[in-house]
Tab-separated table of C-alpha atoms in Angstrom:
chain	number	residue	atom	x	y	z
A	574	ASP	CA	-24.994	11.848	13.100
A	575	VAL	CA	-22.935	9.127	11.383
A	576	ALA	CA	-21.786	8.353	14.285
A	577	GLU	CA	-25.209	7.520	15.576
A	578	GLN	CA	-26.431	5.771	12.351
A	579	LEU	CA	-23.534	3.672	13.027
A	580	THR	CA	-24.373	2.257	16.476
A	581	PRO	CA	-27.134	0.531	15.553
A	582	LEU	CA	-25.992	-1.470	12.340
A	583	LEU	CA	-22.175	-2.684	13.505
A	584	PRO	CA	-21.685	-6.058	14.913
A	585	GLY	CA	-21.402	-4.438	18.340
A	586	GLY	CA	-21.552	-1.418	17.883
A	587	PRO	CA	-19.191	1.284	15.976
A	588	ARG	CA	-15.978	0.352	18.377
A	589	GLU	CA	-14.471	2.948	18.282
A	590	GLU	CA	-12.238	1.902	21.257
A	591	SER	CA	-10.496	-0.139	19.577
A	592	LEU	CA	-8.491	2.935	17.718
A	593	HIS	CA	-7.069	4.884	20.479
A	594	PHE	CA	-5.842	8.276	19.605
A	595	VAL	CA	-2.430	9.001	20.037
A	596	SER	CA	-1.705	12.822	18.375
A	597	GLU	CA	-2.094	15.036	15.553
A	598	LEU	CA	-0.072	16.824	13.808
A	599	LYS	CA	-1.589	19.990	11.984
A	600	ASP	CA	0.285	21.828	8.454
A	601	PRO	CA	-1.340	25.553	8.647
A	602	SER	CA	1.070	25.713	5.431
A	603	CYS	CA	-0.648	22.617	3.754
A	604	SER	CA	-3.568	23.706	1.861
A	605	CYS	CA	-4.753	20.675	0.181
A	606	ALA	CA	-3.186	17.086	1.546
A	607	VAL	CA	-2.337	14.333	-1.062
A	608	ASP	CA	-0.487	11.662	1.174
A	609	VAL	CA	0.535	10.560	4.223
A	610	SER	CA	2.828	8.026	5.361
A	611	THR	CA	6.057	7.094	8.413
A	612	VAL	CA	9.345	6.721	7.707
A	613	TRP	CA	12.164	4.941	10.067
A	614	TRP	CA	14.801	7.866	10.216
A	615	ALA	CA	18.455	7.132	12.201
A	616	ALA	CA	19.738	10.526	13.492
A	617	ALA	CA	22.533	11.399	16.609
A	618	GLY	CA	22.400	7.432	17.175
A	619	ARG	CA	18.651	6.777	17.751
A	620	ARG	CA	16.445	5.422	14.945
A	621	GLU	CA	12.801	7.064	15.387
A	622	LEU	CA	9.755	6.879	13.611
A	623	ARG	CA	8.587	10.258	11.939
A	624	VAL	CA	5.874	11.053	9.630
A	625	VAL	CA	6.056	12.425	6.088
A	626	THR	CA	3.162	14.478	5.004
A	627	ALA	CA	2.712	15.366	0.830
A	628	SER	CA	0.930	18.244	-0.814
A	629	GLU	CA	0.654	18.681	-4.595
A	630	SER	CA	3.941	20.781	-4.229
A	631	THR	CA	5.654	20.036	-1.351
A	632	VAL	CA	6.641	16.776	1.202
A	633	SER	CA	7.675	17.745	4.840
A	634	LEU	CA	9.098	15.220	7.246
A	635	TRP	CA	7.882	15.151	10.881
A	636	GLU	CA	9.808	14.180	14.039
A	637	PRO	CA	8.044	13.559	17.278
A	638	LEU	CA	8.846	16.785	19.890
A	639	GLY	CA	7.143	14.688	22.686
A	640	PRO	CA	4.424	12.268	23.619
A	641	ASP	CA	1.497	14.242	21.561
A	642	SER	CA	3.195	17.063	19.563
A	643	TRP	CA	5.441	16.943	16.150
A	644	GLY	CA	7.340	19.688	14.541
A	645	LYS	CA	8.652	19.938	11.035
A	646	VAL	CA	12.039	18.825	10.424
A	647	HIS	CA	12.355	19.473	6.623
A	648	THR	CA	10.067	20.525	3.798
A	649	TRP	CA	11.362	19.579	0.213
A	650	HIS	CA	9.441	21.761	-2.040
A	651	LEU	CA	8.855	20.174	-5.603
A	652	THR	CA	7.420	22.621	-7.524
A	653	GLU	CA	7.801	21.515	-11.216
A	654	ILE	CA	5.692	18.254	-11.272
A	655	PRO	CA	3.064	17.980	-8.492
A	656	VAL	CA	3.486	15.072	-6.242
A	657	ILE	CA	1.045	12.104	-6.831
A	658	GLN	CA	2.275	9.899	-3.621
A	659	ILE	CA	4.579	8.428	-1.332
A	660	VAL	CA	5.895	4.815	-1.962
A	661	PRO	CA	6.672	3.508	1.318
A	662	LEU	CA	10.109	1.522	1.124
A	663	PRO	CA	9.790	-1.038	4.090
A	664	ASP	CA	12.030	-1.107	6.397
A	665	THR	CA	14.551	1.475	5.123
A	666	CYS	CA	16.173	4.528	6.889
A	667	ASN	CA	16.252	7.767	5.893
A	668	LEU	CA	14.870	7.577	2.899
A	669	VAL	CA	11.721	8.944	1.591
A	670	CYS	CA	10.148	7.493	-2.167
A	671	VAL	CA	7.957	10.471	-3.875
A	672	ALA	CA	5.916	9.882	-6.962
A	673	LEU	CA	5.320	12.932	-9.248
A	674	GLY	CA	3.141	13.387	-12.101
A	675	GLU	CA	0.512	15.249	-13.629
A	676	LEU	CA	-2.363	13.070	-14.305
A	677	GLU	CA	-0.258	9.875	-14.692
A	678	ILE	CA	2.969	9.233	-12.898
A	679	GLY	CA	6.176	10.294	-14.811
A	680	GLU	CA	8.627	10.309	-12.177
A	681	ILE	CA	10.269	8.427	-8.627
A	682	ARG	CA	12.508	10.963	-7.093
A	683	LEU	CA	14.318	9.557	-3.303
A	684	LEU	CA	14.642	12.339	-0.791
A	685	LEU	CA	17.161	12.302	1.726
A	686	TYR	CA	19.206	13.713	4.331
A	687	SER	CA	22.664	13.911	3.047
A	688	SER	CA	25.112	13.753	6.089
A	689	GLU	CA	28.192	14.923	3.833
A	690	THR	CA	27.009	17.714	2.785
A	691	ASP	CA	24.432	18.238	6.351
A	692	SER	CA	21.335	18.807	3.618
A	693	PHE	CA	18.671	17.217	2.614
A	694	LYS	CA	18.383	16.940	-1.207
A	695	TYR	CA	16.484	14.773	-3.518
A	696	SER	CA	17.876	12.244	-6.438
A	697	LEU	CA	15.975	11.197	-9.930
A	698	VAL	CA	15.191	7.151	-9.808
A	699	LYS	CA	13.352	7.086	-12.331
A	700	THR	CA	10.771	8.250	-15.435
A	701	GLY	CA	8.273	7.482	-17.868
A	702	ASN	CA	4.783	7.097	-18.044
A	703	ILE	CA	4.591	4.769	-14.542
A	704	LYS	CA	1.636	2.824	-13.952
A	705	ALA	CA	2.380	1.014	-10.669
A	706	ILE	CA	4.590	0.885	-7.893
A	707	VAL	CA	6.040	-0.532	-4.609
A	708	GLY	CA	8.718	-0.625	-2.252
A	709	LEU	CA	10.129	-3.440	-0.888
A	710	LYS	CA	12.488	-4.723	1.811
A	711	ASP	CA	16.137	-4.250	1.691
A	712	ARG	CA	15.470	-0.803	-0.618
A	713	ARG	CA	14.264	-2.263	-3.430
A	714	LEU	CA	11.632	-0.362	-5.711
A	715	VAL	CA	9.512	-2.251	-8.369
A	716	SER	CA	7.544	-0.772	-10.653
A	717	SER	CA	5.590	-1.093	-14.191
A	718	SER	CA	5.736	1.424	-17.023
A	719	ARG	CA	4.253	1.584	-20.348
A	720	THR	CA	5.430	3.075	-23.922
A	721	MET	CA	2.905	2.417	-27.095
A	722	GLN	CA	4.112	-0.596	-27.907
A	723	GLU	CA	5.018	-2.385	-24.779
A	724	GLN	CA	5.018	-3.010	-21.148
A	725	GLN	CA	8.541	-2.536	-19.114
A	726	LEU	CA	8.431	-4.093	-15.291
A	727	GLU	CA	11.829	-2.694	-13.451
A	728	MET	CA	13.373	-3.252	-10.135
A	729	VAL	CA	15.747	-0.896	-8.761
A	730	LEU	CA	18.085	-1.753	-6.275
A	731	LEU	CA	18.361	1.982	-4.208
A	732	SER	CA	21.520	2.892	-2.836
A	733	GLU	CA	22.021	4.316	0.675
A	734	THR	CA	22.489	7.737	-1.028
A	735	GLY	CA	19.944	7.828	-3.320
A	736	GLY	CA	21.057	6.616	-6.291
A	737	SER	CA	20.423	3.189	-8.140
A	738	LYS	CA	22.960	0.672	-7.565
A	739	ASP	CA	21.481	-2.360	-9.801
A	740	ARG	CA	18.981	-3.751	-12.145
A	741	GLN	CA	16.844	-6.213	-12.938
A	742	THR	CA	14.073	-6.544	-15.793
A	743	LEU	CA	10.997	-8.257	-15.015
A	744	MET	CA	8.824	-9.958	-17.532
A	745	PRO	CA	5.539	-8.310	-17.974
A	746	PRO	CA	2.386	-9.899	-18.701
A	747	GLU	CA	0.087	-9.051	-21.131
A	748	GLU	CA	-2.490	-7.339	-19.604
A	749	THR	CA	-1.258	-4.399	-17.730
A	750	VAL	CA	-0.161	-4.210	-14.119
A	751	THR	CA	-2.372	-1.574	-11.975
A	752	ALA	CA	-0.596	-2.860	-8.241
A	753	PHE	CA	2.040	-4.862	-7.161
A	754	ALA	CA	2.867	-6.744	-3.528
A	755	GLU	CA	5.068	-8.724	-1.735
A	756	VAL	CA	4.845	-12.074	-0.545
A	757	GLU	CA	5.754	-11.677	2.898
A	758	GLY	CA	8.942	-14.034	3.972
A	759	MET	CA	9.445	-14.712	0.441
A	760	ARG	CA	12.286	-12.308	-0.575
A	761	GLU	CA	12.630	-12.827	-3.917
A	762	ALA	CA	8.631	-13.458	-4.712
A	763	LEU	CA	6.257	-10.746	-5.857
A	764	VAL	CA	3.053	-10.452	-6.890
A	765	GLY	CA	0.847	-8.429	-8.773
A	766	THR	CA	-2.497	-7.699	-10.535
A	767	THR	CA	-3.890	-7.094	-13.973
A	768	ALA	CA	-6.293	-5.037	-15.740
A	769	GLY	CA	-7.773	-8.061	-17.293
A	770	ASN	CA	-8.392	-8.943	-13.210
A	771	SER	CA	-5.140	-11.677	-12.958
A	772	VAL	CA	-2.808	-12.212	-10.291
A	773	VAL	CA	0.532	-12.893	-11.249
A	774	VAL	CA	3.434	-13.995	-9.809
A	775	TRP	CA	6.779	-13.219	-10.113
A	776	ASN	CA	10.535	-14.865	-9.191
A	777	LEU	CA	12.306	-11.346	-8.488
A	778	LYS	CA	15.834	-12.487	-8.797
A	779	THR	CA	15.448	-14.120	-12.258
A	780	GLY	CA	12.738	-11.695	-13.275
A	781	GLN	CA	10.772	-14.715	-14.406
A	782	LEU	CA	6.813	-14.450	-14.868
A	783	LEU	CA	6.165	-17.378	-12.803
A	784	ARG	CA	1.945	-17.466	-12.897
A	785	LYS	CA	-1.133	-15.754	-13.688
A	786	MET	CA	-3.713	-16.744	-12.328
A	787	ASP	CA	-7.681	-16.090	-12.618
A	788	ILE	CA	-9.356	-13.723	-9.637
A	789	GLY	CA	-12.999	-14.411	-11.678
A	790	TYR	CA	-15.536	-11.472	-12.697
A	791	SER	CA	-17.305	-11.387	-9.850
A	792	TYR	CA	-15.341	-8.413	-8.097
A	793	PRO	CA	-13.668	-6.252	-11.354
A	794	ALA	CA	-10.568	-4.328	-11.280
A	795	SER	CA	-8.911	-6.027	-7.800
A	796	ILE	CA	-5.956	-4.313	-6.626
A	797	CYS	CA	-3.159	-6.533	-4.886
A	798	HIS	CA	-2.256	-5.097	-1.305
A	799	ARG	CA	-0.587	-7.592	0.658
A	800	ALA	CA	0.410	-11.578	0.004
A	801	TYR	CA	1.551	-14.538	2.301
A	802	SER	CA	2.402	-18.236	1.356
A	803	ASP	CA	1.494	-20.661	3.667
A	804	SER	CA	0.732	-24.422	3.315
A	805	GLY	CA	1.967	-24.741	-0.190
A	806	LEU	CA	-0.569	-21.581	-0.599
A	807	LEU	CA	-0.494	-18.145	-2.148
A	808	PHE	CA	-3.053	-15.852	0.125
A	809	VAL	CA	-3.665	-12.546	-1.653
A	810	ILE	CA	-5.226	-9.573	0.016
A	811	LEU	CA	-7.350	-7.864	-2.819
A	812	SER	CA	-9.621	-4.226	-2.548
A	813	HIS	CA	-12.349	-4.212	-4.954
A	814	PRO	CA	-12.642	-0.393	-5.267
A	815	HIS	CA	-15.782	-0.634	-7.977
A	816	ALA	CA	-16.902	-3.308	-6.495
A	817	LYS	CA	-20.568	-3.381	-6.600
A	818	GLU	CA	-22.977	-4.194	-3.812
A	819	SER	CA	-24.602	-7.836	-3.543
A	820	GLU	CA	-27.502	-9.065	-1.903
A	821	SER	CA	-25.112	-12.018	-0.287
A	822	CYS	CA	-22.565	-10.108	1.456
A	823	GLY	CA	-23.555	-6.337	1.062
A	824	SER	CA	-20.309	-3.800	-0.629
A	825	PRO	CA	-16.747	-6.142	0.025
A	826	ALA	CA	-14.021	-3.525	0.269
A	827	PHE	CA	-11.338	-6.262	1.389
A	828	ARG	CA	-11.103	-9.988	-0.357
A	829	VAL	CA	-8.659	-12.974	0.559
A	830	VAL	CA	-8.085	-14.723	-1.966
A	831	ALA	CA	-6.330	-18.247	-1.760
A	832	PHE	CA	-4.404	-19.567	-4.630
A	833	ASN	CA	-2.360	-22.734	-5.292
A	834	PRO	CA	0.545	-21.840	-7.728
A	835	ARG	CA	1.018	-24.851	-8.882
A	836	THR	CA	-2.316	-25.487	-10.221
A	837	GLY	CA	-3.443	-21.695	-10.801
A	838	ARG	CA	-7.172	-22.533	-8.740
A	839	SER	CA	-7.880	-19.940	-6.309
A	840	THR	CA	-11.516	-19.650	-3.348
A	841	GLY	CA	-12.133	-17.232	-1.952
A	842	VAL	CA	-11.619	-17.459	2.021
A	843	MET	CA	-12.705	-14.428	3.516
A	844	PHE	CA	-14.258	-10.828	1.957
A	845	SER	CA	-14.187	-7.660	4.692
A	846	CYS	CA	-18.060	-5.959	3.477
A	847	LEU	CA	-18.208	-1.990	3.780
A	848	PRO	CA	-19.978	-1.099	7.416
A	849	PRO	CA	-24.286	-0.994	6.627
A	850	GLY	CA	-26.093	1.650	6.158
A	851	ARG	CA	-25.086	5.183	4.876
A	852	ALA	CA	-22.000	4.947	6.587
A	853	GLY	CA	-20.202	2.886	3.826
A	854	ARG	CA	-21.775	3.443	0.656
A	855	ARG	CA	-18.436	3.103	-1.620
A	856	TYR	CA	-14.759	2.424	-0.612
A	857	LEU	CA	-12.684	5.102	-2.148
A	858	GLU	CA	-9.048	4.396	-0.913
A	859	GLY	CA	-7.272	1.948	1.214
A	860	ASP	CA	-4.563	0.382	2.982
A	861	VAL	CA	-3.493	-2.767	4.657
A	862	TRP	CA	-0.791	-3.647	7.102
A	863	ASP	CA	-0.662	-7.647	8.352
A	864	THR	CA	-4.323	-8.344	8.791
A	865	ALA	CA	-5.645	-5.090	9.304
A	866	GLY	CA	-7.041	-3.671	6.679
A	867	ALA	CA	-7.916	0.574	6.867
A	868	ALA	CA	-10.293	2.923	4.259
A	869	VAL	CA	-11.517	5.576	3.485
A	870	LEU	CA	-15.334	5.500	1.991
A	871	THR	CA	-17.096	7.955	0.392
A	872	SER	CA	-19.306	9.039	3.880
A	873	GLY	CA	-15.845	10.702	5.161
A	874	ALA	CA	-15.654	7.973	7.146
A	875	VAL	CA	-12.319	5.912	7.899
A	876	ALA	CA	-13.459	1.994	8.495
A	877	VAL	CA	-11.018	-0.601	10.218
A	878	TRP	CA	-11.581	-4.442	9.622
A	879	ASP	CA	-9.672	-7.093	10.588
A	880	LEU	CA	-9.410	-9.061	6.952
A	881	LEU	CA	-8.620	-12.731	8.460
A	882	ARG	CA	-12.071	-12.195	10.245
A	883	GLY	CA	-14.257	-10.224	7.958
A	884	ARG	CA	-15.346	-7.999	10.367
A	885	CYS	CA	-15.744	-4.431	10.508
A	886	THR	CA	-12.957	-3.500	13.934
A	887	ALA	CA	-13.446	-0.103	14.049
A	888	VAL	CA	-15.222	3.255	12.031
A	889	LEU	CA	-14.204	6.857	12.639
A	890	PRO	CA	-16.857	9.361	11.615
A	891	PRO	CA	-16.169	12.496	10.052
A	892	GLY	CA	-14.538	15.013	12.234
A	893	PRO	CA	-15.242	18.521	13.291
A	894	ALA	CA	-12.367	18.871	10.681
A	895	GLY	CA	-14.835	17.302	7.891
A	896	HIS	CA	-14.446	13.922	5.933
A	897	TRP	CA	-11.494	11.530	6.115
A	898	ALA	CA	-9.122	11.621	3.356
A	899	LEU	CA	-6.859	9.353	3.613
A	900	ALA	CA	-6.230	6.339	6.093
A	901	ARG	CA	-2.280	4.834	6.448
A	902	TRP	CA	-0.878	2.225	8.388
A	903	ALA	CA	2.825	3.513	10.038
A	904	ALA	CA	5.363	1.322	9.245
A	905	GLY	CA	5.748	-1.829	11.592
A	906	GLY	CA	1.584	-1.605	12.420
A	907	ALA	CA	2.380	0.930	14.783
A	908	ALA	CA	-0.558	3.400	14.379
A	909	LEU	CA	-3.469	4.375	11.841
A	910	LEU	CA	-2.878	7.825	9.740
A	911	ALA	CA	-5.930	9.455	9.537
A	912	GLY	CA	-5.601	12.472	7.340
A	913	HIS	CA	-7.648	15.426	6.003
A	914	ARG	CA	-7.139	17.175	3.364
A	915	ASN	CA	-6.716	20.513	5.015
A	916	GLY	CA	-3.349	18.679	6.565
A	917	THR	CA	-4.604	17.403	9.218
A	918	VAL	CA	-3.314	14.326	10.385
A	919	ARG	CA	-4.420	12.044	13.257
A	920	LEU	CA	-2.444	9.210	14.842
A	921	TYR	CA	-4.715	6.304	16.529
A	922	ARG	CA	-2.753	2.927	18.195
A	923	TYR	CA	-5.351	-0.003	16.812
B	1484	CYS	CA	-11.463	-24.463	1.430
B	1485	SER	CA	-10.007	-28.187	0.084
B	1486	GLU	CA	-6.668	-29.387	-1.523
B	1487	SER	CA	-9.851	-30.666	-4.012
B	1488	ASP	CA	-10.804	-27.658	-5.123
B	1489	LEU	CA	-7.531	-25.926	-5.287
B	1490	GLY	CA	-5.503	-29.257	-6.818
B	1491	PRO	CA	-2.478	-30.773	-5.921
B	1492	ILE	CA	-0.927	-28.907	-3.527
B	1493	SER	CA	2.823	-28.256	-3.177
B	1494	LEU	CA	5.196	-26.290	-0.173
B	1495	ASN	CA	7.817	-25.915	-3.378
B	1496	TRP	CA	5.539	-23.998	-5.059
B	1497	PHE	CA	8.194	-21.278	-5.712
B	1498	GLU	CA	11.054	-23.292	-6.871
B	1499	GLU	CA	9.434	-25.778	-8.611
B	1500	LEU	CA	7.492	-22.640	-10.584
B	1501	SER	CA	10.652	-21.191	-11.179
B	1502	ALA	CA	12.693	-23.770	-12.501
B	1503	GLU	CA	9.890	-24.775	-15.290
B	1504	ALA	CA	9.088	-20.921	-16.815
B	1505	PRO	CA	11.387	-19.754	-19.068
B	1506	PRO	CA	14.057	-17.434	-18.263
């Protein structure tokens, strides 16, 4: 019935045709899925995209068996501390990064295959009260952690064998960092959002905090997803999990904001609102690849947006298996992965 | 957006801010 509600409301209808179902994987041993992701995996001389699924106590690696079927290659059992999330490492092969903890992230581990011992294993990268974490190109991992006195930000350069080759401390802002995002095409630049609703910029090579820029109070608790530098401006894609509905624009799920890093001034470029009606209501969690945003809504639907045009381009209503719980873009934007809590993941080409 | 809203724009903002920021 959600699809029926949406049909007359979305511009041009729900446009499910922009999502094409490709395949499905089902993990009968998974009672409560917490995350799904993809990883590039090189084996026997070829590189392929594999799916990674996580429950509270397991992380499983899936390989494509045919055009529409998947087989489980390996399951890592992590029984001491619950898995909270999978941390994608863009352009990295044969490494799966996971964050574990009770209420907050307490440690970051790498899961990998060792050809030397012909076995799957894991290694510990970091422990602490970790508030935010992001994987960057070239096997780099940035995290913020908090002690009673101070906030520590660190970039770890990972080795192929799951160790840490180098560490670089980043200068912390006064406010707690809530999220990080890489700047496309600028290897040494990193942006973050803070609890005080600012966007901050670092130089990853030197660790310098270059600029703190106010987002404005209209949209509190903004989370950065991606950033692009173009024509001297820094375009940051933000989501607003707690944004309230306003008469002028409905409920904004994502916004593209242009910052002038020289002056710290900003202006909104585009906002993408939740689909109107009962299908939307609130944004629960989402993911951005390039200029495509995807989010799970409180209605149990997954919505997809063209963030540069501010248009909702597709909606996946809750299916027979119930509400959607997870929405992630595959590496390189190859597919949208939509997951149910029962461990079922469906892949769609967008 | 116009340049006047955002102030003077520099294509080399990253290098300039890195040179100006405390080490």
